[in-house]
């Protein structure tokens, strides 16, 4: 990069302002090495590249920098940030504030107070909690946690979600409104039809009653004619 230089020398062969520069010019608050590790590893092959009070205490775990971060699983990684913790093997946190990975092969991309708990899970944003295996949570609503409750679930918690400029939630709301309107219209039509059927049934009953009365009148008339004929 600009205004930089690389120097290759043995330990003790380079000085800055009269002071020797060693191979590990890293804050001593970080955990130190064993065998093939670089500063920060408490087990073989672990590495902390910089920062303050970071701890990489599993084989092949690494921390790029930041403060009080912890990489506690095999091959775990924390890029930086503050108080991030990876407890599982192959877990990773890109950075951010107080994120946690406890599921194997899981990751938190960044943000604050996110948790990747399920295996192969993913979390990002704020207060996103991927509880289940093969799940992902993306929290973009500061008023609540964004939680996955089922395996193979992807949860987006936000007010507006756009694809090519179109608000997916708005389209869903409109479809729901149209569906509800159609359902309401259908219910109203059903009520009208039921009312018409009830009126038709009442009319049929009235017609049947009229036919019965007419038949009775015919019977009376026949008797009267017979009486008149007999005289």
PDB file of C-alpha atoms in Angstrom:
ATOM      1  CA  UNK A   1       0.000   0.000   0.000  1.00  0.00           C
ATOM      2  CA  UNK A   2       1.008   3.697  -0.181  1.00  0.00           C
ATOM      3  CA  UNK A   3       3.661   4.982   2.246  1.00  0.00           C
ATOM      4  CA  UNK A   4       4.652   1.501   3.414  1.00  0.00           C
ATOM      5  CA  UNK A   5       7.661  -0.787   3.154  1.00  0.00           C
ATOM      6  CA  UNK A   6       8.391  -4.454   3.781  1.00  0.00           C
ATOM      7  CA  UNK A   7      11.575  -5.496   5.605  1.00  0.00           C
ATOM      8  CA  UNK A   8      12.784  -9.110   5.842  1.00  0.00           C
ATOM      9  CA  UNK A   9      15.269  -9.837   8.622  1.00  0.00           C
ATOM     10  CA  UNK A  10      15.938 -12.157  11.521  1.00  0.00           C
ATOM     11  CA  UNK A  11      14.588 -11.360  14.989  1.00  0.00           C
ATOM     12  CA  UNK A  12      16.668  -8.623  16.560  1.00  0.00           C
ATOM     13  CA  UNK A  13      17.934  -7.446  13.203  1.00  0.00           C
ATOM     14  CA  UNK A  14      15.601  -4.459  12.942  1.00  0.00           C
ATOM     15  CA  UNK A  15      15.359  -1.395  15.184  1.00  0.00           C
ATOM     16  CA  UNK A  16      12.848   1.447  15.514  1.00  0.00           C
ATOM     17  CA  UNK A  17      13.981   4.618  17.312  1.00  0.00           C
ATOM     18  CA  UNK A  18      16.816   2.637  18.864  1.00  0.00           C
ATOM     19  CA  UNK A  19      14.522  -0.151  20.119  1.00  0.00           C
ATOM     20  CA  UNK A  20      14.623  -3.695  18.679  1.00  0.00           C
ATOM     21  CA  UNK A  21      11.557  -4.776  16.716  1.00  0.00           C
ATOM     22  CA  UNK A  22      10.786  -8.477  17.170  1.00  0.00           C
ATOM     23  CA  UNK A  23       8.653 -10.833  15.128  1.00  0.00           C
ATOM     24  CA  UNK A  24       5.602 -10.312  17.405  1.00  0.00           C
ATOM     25  CA  UNK A  25       5.079  -6.575  18.033  1.00  0.00           C
ATOM     26  CA  UNK A  26       1.593  -7.236  19.484  1.00  0.00           C
ATOM     27  CA  UNK A  27       0.003  -6.032  22.712  1.00  0.00           C
ATOM     28  CA  UNK A  28       1.019  -8.338  25.567  1.00  0.00           C
ATOM     29  CA  UNK A  29      -2.575  -8.434  26.852  1.00  0.00           C
ATOM     30  CA  UNK A  30      -3.272 -11.019  24.170  1.00  0.00           C
ATOM     31  CA  UNK A  31      -2.640 -14.661  25.018  1.00  0.00           C
ATOM     32  CA  UNK A  32       0.781 -15.989  24.035  1.00  0.00           C
ATOM     33  CA  UNK A  33       1.975 -18.800  21.859  1.00  0.00           C
ATOM     34  CA  UNK A  34       2.770 -22.483  22.084  1.00  0.00           C
ATOM     35  CA  UNK A  35       4.950 -24.251  19.542  1.00  0.00           C
ATOM     36  CA  UNK A  36       3.848 -23.204  16.060  1.00  0.00           C
ATOM     37  CA  UNK A  37       1.289 -20.606  17.131  1.00  0.00           C
ATOM     38  CA  UNK A  38       1.585 -16.865  16.680  1.00  0.00           C
ATOM     39  CA  UNK A  39       0.931 -14.462  19.572  1.00  0.00           C
ATOM     40  CA  UNK A  40      -2.496 -15.117  21.033  1.00  0.00           C
ATOM     41  CA  UNK A  41      -2.787 -18.885  20.758  1.00  0.00           C
ATOM     42  CA  UNK A  42      -3.012 -20.980  23.890  1.00  0.00           C
ATOM     43  CA  UNK A  43      -2.853 -24.182  21.816  1.00  0.00           C
ATOM     44  CA  UNK A  44      -0.826 -25.234  18.801  1.00  0.00           C
ATOM     45  CA  UNK A  45      -1.344 -23.300  15.590  1.00  0.00           C
ATOM     46  CA  UNK A  46      -3.706 -20.688  17.121  1.00  0.00           C
ATOM     47  CA  UNK A  47      -3.254 -17.052  16.183  1.00  0.00           C
ATOM     48  CA  UNK A  48      -4.126 -13.533  17.322  1.00  0.00           C
ATOM     49  CA  UNK A  49      -2.897 -10.885  14.914  1.00  0.00           C
ATOM     50  CA  UNK A  50      -3.520  -7.845  17.100  1.00  0.00           C
ATOM     51  CA  UNK A  51      -5.918  -5.971  19.322  1.00  0.00           C
ATOM     52  CA  UNK A  52      -6.339  -6.056  23.100  1.00  0.00           C
ATOM     53  CA  UNK A  53      -7.135  -8.949  25.457  1.00  0.00           C
ATOM     54  CA  UNK A  54      -8.162 -11.314  22.683  1.00  0.00           C
ATOM     55  CA  UNK A  55      -8.008 -15.077  23.247  1.00  0.00           C
ATOM     56  CA  UNK A  56      -7.651 -17.862  20.703  1.00  0.00           C
ATOM     57  CA  UNK A  57      -7.580 -21.040  22.769  1.00  0.00           C
ATOM     58  CA  UNK A  58      -8.269 -23.885  20.374  1.00  0.00           C
ATOM     59  CA  UNK A  59      -6.076 -25.377  17.703  1.00  0.00           C
ATOM     60  CA  UNK A  60      -6.117 -23.474  14.408  1.00  0.00           C
ATOM     61  CA  UNK A  61      -8.329 -20.752  15.923  1.00  0.00           C
ATOM     62  CA  UNK A  62      -7.573 -17.180  14.901  1.00  0.00           C
ATOM     63  CA  UNK A  63      -8.506 -13.594  15.735  1.00  0.00           C
ATOM     64  CA  UNK A  64      -7.695 -10.680  13.490  1.00  0.00           C
ATOM     65  CA  UNK A  65      -7.907  -7.940  16.127  1.00  0.00           C
ATOM     66  CA  UNK A  66     -10.355  -5.953  18.176  1.00  0.00           C
ATOM     67  CA  UNK A  67     -10.896  -6.210  21.926  1.00  0.00           C
ATOM     68  CA  UNK A  68     -11.808  -9.053  24.328  1.00  0.00           C
ATOM     69  CA  UNK A  69     -12.796 -11.369  21.505  1.00  0.00           C
ATOM     70  CA  UNK A  70     -12.635 -15.142  21.967  1.00  0.00           C
ATOM     71  CA  UNK A  71     -12.164 -17.974  19.471  1.00  0.00           C
ATOM     72  CA  UNK A  72     -12.722 -21.153  21.438  1.00  0.00           C
ATOM     73  CA  UNK A  73     -13.488 -23.812  18.819  1.00  0.00           C
ATOM     74  CA  UNK A  74     -11.265 -25.710  16.413  1.00  0.00           C
ATOM     75  CA  UNK A  75     -10.706 -23.599  13.310  1.00  0.00           C
ATOM     76  CA  UNK A  76     -12.821 -20.816  14.855  1.00  0.00           C
ATOM     77  CA  UNK A  77     -12.402 -17.277  13.572  1.00  0.00           C
ATOM     78  CA  UNK A  78     -13.158 -13.750  14.790  1.00  0.00           C
ATOM     79  CA  UNK A  79     -12.241 -10.944  12.435  1.00  0.00           C
ATOM     80  CA  UNK A  80     -12.417  -8.138  14.978  1.00  0.00           C
ATOM     81  CA  UNK A  81     -14.853  -6.013  16.930  1.00  0.00           C
ATOM     82  CA  UNK A  82     -15.631  -6.082  20.642  1.00  0.00           C
ATOM     83  CA  UNK A  83     -16.600  -8.984  22.927  1.00  0.00           C
ATOM     84  CA  UNK A  84     -17.417 -11.439  20.149  1.00  0.00           C
ATOM     85  CA  UNK A  85     -17.293 -15.133  21.045  1.00  0.00           C
ATOM     86  CA  UNK A  86     -17.055 -18.286  18.938  1.00  0.00           C
ATOM     87  CA  UNK A  87     -17.558 -21.425  21.023  1.00  0.00           C
ATOM     88  CA  UNK A  88     -18.027 -24.004  18.271  1.00  0.00           C
ATOM     89  CA  UNK A  89     -15.760 -25.745  15.815  1.00  0.00           C
ATOM     90  CA  UNK A  90     -15.564 -24.091  12.392  1.00  0.00           C
ATOM     91  CA  UNK A  91     -17.612 -21.102  13.626  1.00  0.00           C
ATOM     92  CA  UNK A  92     -16.889 -17.568  12.444  1.00  0.00           C
ATOM     93  CA  UNK A  93     -17.725 -13.970  13.317  1.00  0.00           C
ATOM     94  CA  UNK A  94     -16.784 -11.216  10.924  1.00  0.00           C
ATOM     95  CA  UNK A  95     -16.881  -8.467  13.547  1.00  0.00           C
ATOM     96  CA  UNK A  96     -19.264  -6.262  15.447  1.00  0.00           C
ATOM     97  CA  UNK A  97     -20.368  -6.090  19.080  1.00  0.00           C
ATOM     98  CA  UNK A  98     -21.182  -8.957  21.450  1.00  0.00           C
ATOM     99  CA  UNK A  99     -22.036 -11.539  18.817  1.00  0.00           C
ATOM    100  CA  UNK A 100     -22.019 -15.256  19.647  1.00  0.00           C
ATOM    101  CA  UNK A 101     -21.573 -18.397  17.547  1.00  0.00           C
ATOM    102  CA  UNK A 102     -22.278 -21.689  19.302  1.00  0.00           C
ATOM    103  CA  UNK A 103     -23.376 -23.931  16.414  1.00  0.00           C
ATOM    104  CA  UNK A 104     -20.836 -25.870  14.383  1.00  0.00           C
ATOM    105  CA  UNK A 105     -20.168 -24.496  10.893  1.00  0.00           C
ATOM    106  CA  UNK A 106     -22.180 -21.369  11.757  1.00  0.00           C
ATOM    107  CA  UNK A 107     -21.455 -17.687  11.233  1.00  0.00           C
ATOM    108  CA  UNK A 108     -22.374 -14.181  12.287  1.00  0.00           C
ATOM    109  CA  UNK A 109     -21.584 -11.764   9.494  1.00  0.00           C
ATOM    110  CA  UNK A 110     -21.509  -8.720  11.753  1.00  0.00           C
ATOM    111  CA  UNK A 111     -23.706  -6.304  13.625  1.00  0.00           C
ATOM    112  CA  UNK A 112     -24.632  -6.393  17.301  1.00  0.00           C
ATOM    113  CA  UNK A 113     -25.945  -9.011  19.748  1.00  0.00           C
ATOM    114  CA  UNK A 114     -26.551 -11.671  17.115  1.00  0.00           C
ATOM    115  CA  UNK A 115     -26.441 -15.413  17.810  1.00  0.00           C
ATOM    116  CA  UNK A 116     -25.883 -18.336  15.445  1.00  0.00           C
ATOM    117  CA  UNK A 117     -26.925 -21.302  17.570  1.00  0.00           C
ATOM    118  CA  UNK A 118     -28.004 -23.989  15.101  1.00  0.00           C
ATOM    119  CA  UNK A 119     -25.597 -25.995  12.976  1.00  0.00           C
ATOM    120  CA  UNK A 120     -24.894 -24.392   9.585  1.00  0.00           C
ATOM    121  CA  UNK A 121     -26.833 -21.313  10.710  1.00  0.00           C
ATOM    122  CA  UNK A 122     -26.293 -17.658   9.847  1.00  0.00           C
ATOM    123  CA  UNK A 123     -27.140 -14.384  11.604  1.00  0.00           C
ATOM    124  CA  UNK A 124     -26.616 -10.714  10.849  1.00  0.00           C
ATOM    125  CA  UNK A 125     -27.893  -7.274  11.786  1.00  0.00           C
ATOM    126  CA  UNK A 126     -29.241  -6.620  15.281  1.00  0.00           C
ATOM    127  CA  UNK A 127     -30.604  -9.171  17.772  1.00  0.00           C
ATOM    128  CA  UNK A 128     -30.875 -11.852  15.084  1.00  0.00           C
ATOM    129  CA  UNK A 129     -31.017 -15.339  16.606  1.00  0.00           C
ATOM    130  CA  UNK A 130     -30.671 -18.358  14.317  1.00  0.00           C
ATOM    131  CA  UNK A 131     -31.785 -21.024  16.781  1.00  0.00           C
ATOM    132  CA  UNK A 132     -32.275 -23.968  14.450  1.00  0.00           C
ATOM    133  CA  UNK A 133     -30.080 -26.024  12.126  1.00  0.00           C
ATOM    134  CA  UNK A 134     -29.780 -24.751   8.550  1.00  0.00           C
ATOM    135  CA  UNK A 135     -31.536 -21.508   9.451  1.00  0.00           C
ATOM    136  CA  UNK A 136     -30.738 -17.827   8.933  1.00  0.00           C
ATOM    137  CA  UNK A 137     -31.916 -14.710  10.751  1.00  0.00           C
ATOM    138  CA  UNK A 138     -31.516 -11.138   9.520  1.00  0.00           C
ATOM    139  CA  UNK A 139     -32.556  -8.593  12.121  1.00  0.00           C
ATOM    140  CA  UNK A 140     -33.194  -5.043  10.920  1.00  0.00           C
ATOM    141  CA  UNK A 141     -35.890  -4.024  13.389  1.00  0.00           C
ATOM    142  CA  UNK A 142     -34.378  -2.526  16.560  1.00  0.00           C
ATOM    143  CA  UNK A 143     -37.623  -2.981  18.490  1.00  0.00           C
ATOM    144  CA  UNK A 144     -37.534  -6.783  18.676  1.00  0.00           C
ATOM    145  CA  UNK A 145     -35.483  -9.952  18.311  1.00  0.00           C
ATOM    146  CA  UNK A 146     -35.503 -11.770  14.976  1.00  0.00           C
ATOM    147  CA  UNK A 147     -35.695 -15.498  15.778  1.00  0.00           C
ATOM    148  CA  UNK A 148     -35.890 -18.658  13.667  1.00  0.00           C
ATOM    149  CA  UNK A 149     -38.155 -21.258  15.287  1.00  0.00           C
ATOM    150  CA  UNK A 150     -37.870 -24.075  12.737  1.00  0.00           C
ATOM    151  CA  UNK A 151     -35.052 -25.817  10.834  1.00  0.00           C
ATOM    152  CA  UNK A 152     -34.496 -24.673   7.243  1.00  0.00           C
ATOM    153  CA  UNK A 153     -36.134 -21.324   8.053  1.00  0.00           C
ATOM    154  CA  UNK A 154     -34.954 -17.920   6.816  1.00  0.00           C
ATOM    155  CA  UNK A 155     -36.264 -14.980   8.850  1.00  0.00           C
ATOM    156  CA  UNK A 156     -36.144 -11.352   7.725  1.00  0.00           C
ATOM    157  CA  UNK A 157     -37.296  -8.846  10.332  1.00  0.00           C
ATOM    158  CA  UNK A 158     -37.762  -5.406   8.778  1.00  0.00           C
ATOM    159  CA  UNK A 159     -40.449  -2.954   7.714  1.00  0.00           C
ATOM    160  CA  UNK A 160     -39.529  -2.711   4.028  1.00  0.00           C
ATOM    161  CA  UNK A 161     -38.017  -5.471   1.851  1.00  0.00           C
ATOM    162  CA  UNK A 162     -37.353  -4.526  -1.756  1.00  0.00           C
ATOM    163  CA  UNK A 163     -36.371  -6.480  -4.859  1.00  0.00           C
ATOM    164  CA  UNK A 164     -35.485  -4.342  -7.872  1.00  0.00           C
ATOM    165  CA  UNK A 165     -37.048  -1.377  -6.105  1.00  0.00           C
ATOM    166  CA  UNK A 166     -40.351  -3.144  -5.431  1.00  0.00           C
ATOM    167  CA  UNK A 167     -41.473  -3.497  -1.832  1.00  0.00           C
ATOM    168  CA  UNK A 168     -42.174  -7.201  -1.406  1.00  0.00           C
ATOM    169  CA  UNK A 169     -44.030  -6.643   1.857  1.00  0.00           C
ATOM    170  CA  UNK A 170     -46.173  -3.942   0.239  1.00  0.00           C
ATOM    171  CA  UNK A 171     -47.069  -6.283  -2.628  1.00  0.00           C
ATOM    172  CA  UNK A 172     -47.912  -8.991  -0.114  1.00  0.00           C
ATOM    173  CA  UNK A 173     -50.062  -6.542   1.834  1.00  0.00           C
ATOM    174  CA  UNK A 174     -51.857  -5.516  -1.330  1.00  0.00           C
ATOM    175  CA  UNK A 175     -52.474  -9.131  -2.297  1.00  0.00           C
ATOM    176  CA  UNK A 176     -53.764  -9.762   1.200  1.00  0.00           C
ATOM    177  CA  UNK A 177     -56.030  -6.712   0.999  1.00  0.00           C
ATOM    178  CA  UNK A 178     -57.363  -7.855  -2.391  1.00  0.00           C
ATOM    179  CA  UNK A 179     -57.887 -11.359  -1.046  1.00  0.00           C
ATOM    180  CA  UNK A 180     -59.674 -10.033   2.032  1.00  0.00           C
ATOM    181  CA  UNK A 181     -61.789  -7.728  -0.143  1.00  0.00           C
ATOM    182  CA  UNK A 182     -62.728 -10.619  -2.426  1.00  0.00           C
ATOM    183  CA  UNK A 183     -63.522 -12.774   0.583  1.00  0.00           C
ATOM    184  CA  UNK A 184     -65.681  -9.999   2.055  1.00  0.00           C
ATOM    185  CA  UNK A 185     -67.456  -9.547  -1.264  1.00  0.00           C
ATOM    186  CA  UNK A 186     -67.935 -13.307  -1.518  1.00  0.00           C
ATOM    187  CA  UNK A 187     -69.361 -13.408   2.007  1.00  0.00           C
ATOM    188  CA  UNK A 188     -71.746 -10.543   1.197  1.00  0.00           C
ATOM    189  CA  UNK A 189     -72.850 -12.276  -2.018  1.00  0.00           C
ATOM    190  CA  UNK A 190     -73.400 -15.476  -0.084  1.00  0.00           C
ATOM    191  CA  UNK A 191     -75.592 -13.583   2.384  1.00  0.00           C
ATOM    192  CA  UNK A 192     -77.618 -12.093  -0.499  1.00  0.00           C
ATOM    193  CA  UNK A 193     -78.028 -15.542  -2.086  1.00  0.00           C
ATOM    194  CA  UNK A 194     -79.084 -17.036   1.265  1.00  0.00           C
ATOM    195  CA  UNK A 195     -81.633 -14.235   1.668  1.00  0.00           C
ATOM    196  CA  UNK A 196     -83.014 -14.822  -1.850  1.00  0.00           C
ATOM    197  CA  UNK A 197     -83.211 -18.567  -1.251  1.00  0.00           C
ATOM    198  CA  UNK A 198     -85.051 -17.960   2.025  1.00  0.00           C
ATOM    199  CA  UNK A 199     -87.526 -15.662   0.238  1.00  0.00           C
ATOM    200  CA  UNK A 200     -87.978 -18.230  -2.543  1.00  0.00           C
ATOM    201  CA  UNK A 201     -88.623 -20.926   0.042  1.00  0.00           C
ATOM    202  CA  UNK A 202     -91.166 -18.697   1.772  1.00  0.00           C
ATOM    203  CA  UNK A 203     -92.827 -17.979  -1.579  1.00  0.00           C
ATOM    204  CA  UNK A 204     -93.013 -21.712  -2.342  1.00  0.00           C
ATOM    205  CA  UNK A 205     -94.619 -22.263   1.041  1.00  0.00           C
ATOM    206  CA  UNK A 206     -97.155 -19.516   0.339  1.00  0.00           C
ATOM    207  CA  UNK A 207     -97.920 -21.056  -3.070  1.00  0.00           C
ATOM    208  CA  UNK A 208     -98.362 -24.483  -1.479  1.00  0.00           C
ATOM    209  CA  UNK A 209    -100.709 -23.014   1.158  1.00  0.00           C
ATOM    210  CA  UNK A 210    -102.680 -21.259  -1.610  1.00  0.00           C
ATOM    211  CA  UNK A 211    -102.959 -24.515  -3.577  1.00  0.00           C
ATOM    212  CA  UNK A 212    -104.236 -26.286  -0.447  1.00  0.00           C
ATOM    213  CA  UNK A 213    -106.870 -23.601   0.180  1.00  0.00           C
ATOM    214  CA  UNK A 214    -107.906 -23.697  -3.497  1.00  0.00           C
ATOM    215  CA  UNK A 215    -108.258 -27.474  -3.377  1.00  0.00           C
ATOM    216  CA  UNK A 216    -110.423 -27.133  -0.270  1.00  0.00           C
ATOM    217  CA  UNK A 217    -112.640 -24.568  -2.024  1.00  0.00           C
ATOM    218  CA  UNK A 218    -113.002 -26.920  -5.013  1.00  0.00           C
ATOM    219  CA  UNK A 219    -114.095 -29.683  -2.645  1.00  0.00           C
ATOM    220  CA  UNK A 220    -116.716 -27.466  -1.030  1.00  0.00           C
ATOM    221  CA  UNK A 221    -117.959 -26.320  -4.413  1.00  0.00           C
ATOM    222  CA  UNK A 222    -118.311 -29.922  -5.600  1.00  0.00           C
ATOM    223  CA  UNK A 223    -120.393 -30.799  -2.520  1.00  0.00           C
ATOM    224  CA  UNK A 224    -122.626 -27.783  -3.052  1.00  0.00           C
ATOM    225  CA  UNK A 225    -123.167 -28.736  -6.698  1.00  0.00           C
ATOM    226  CA  UNK A 226    -124.107 -32.266  -5.707  1.00  0.00           C
ATOM    227  CA  UNK A 227    -126.612 -30.966  -3.141  1.00  0.00           C
ATOM    228  CA  UNK A 228    -128.097 -28.593  -5.697  1.00  0.00           C
ATOM    229  CA  UNK A 229    -128.393 -31.366  -8.276  1.00  0.00           C
ATOM    230  CA  UNK A 230    -130.142 -33.656  -5.805  1.00  0.00           C
ATOM    231  CA  UNK A 231    -132.932 -31.079  -5.284  1.00  0.00           C
TER     232      UNK A 231
END
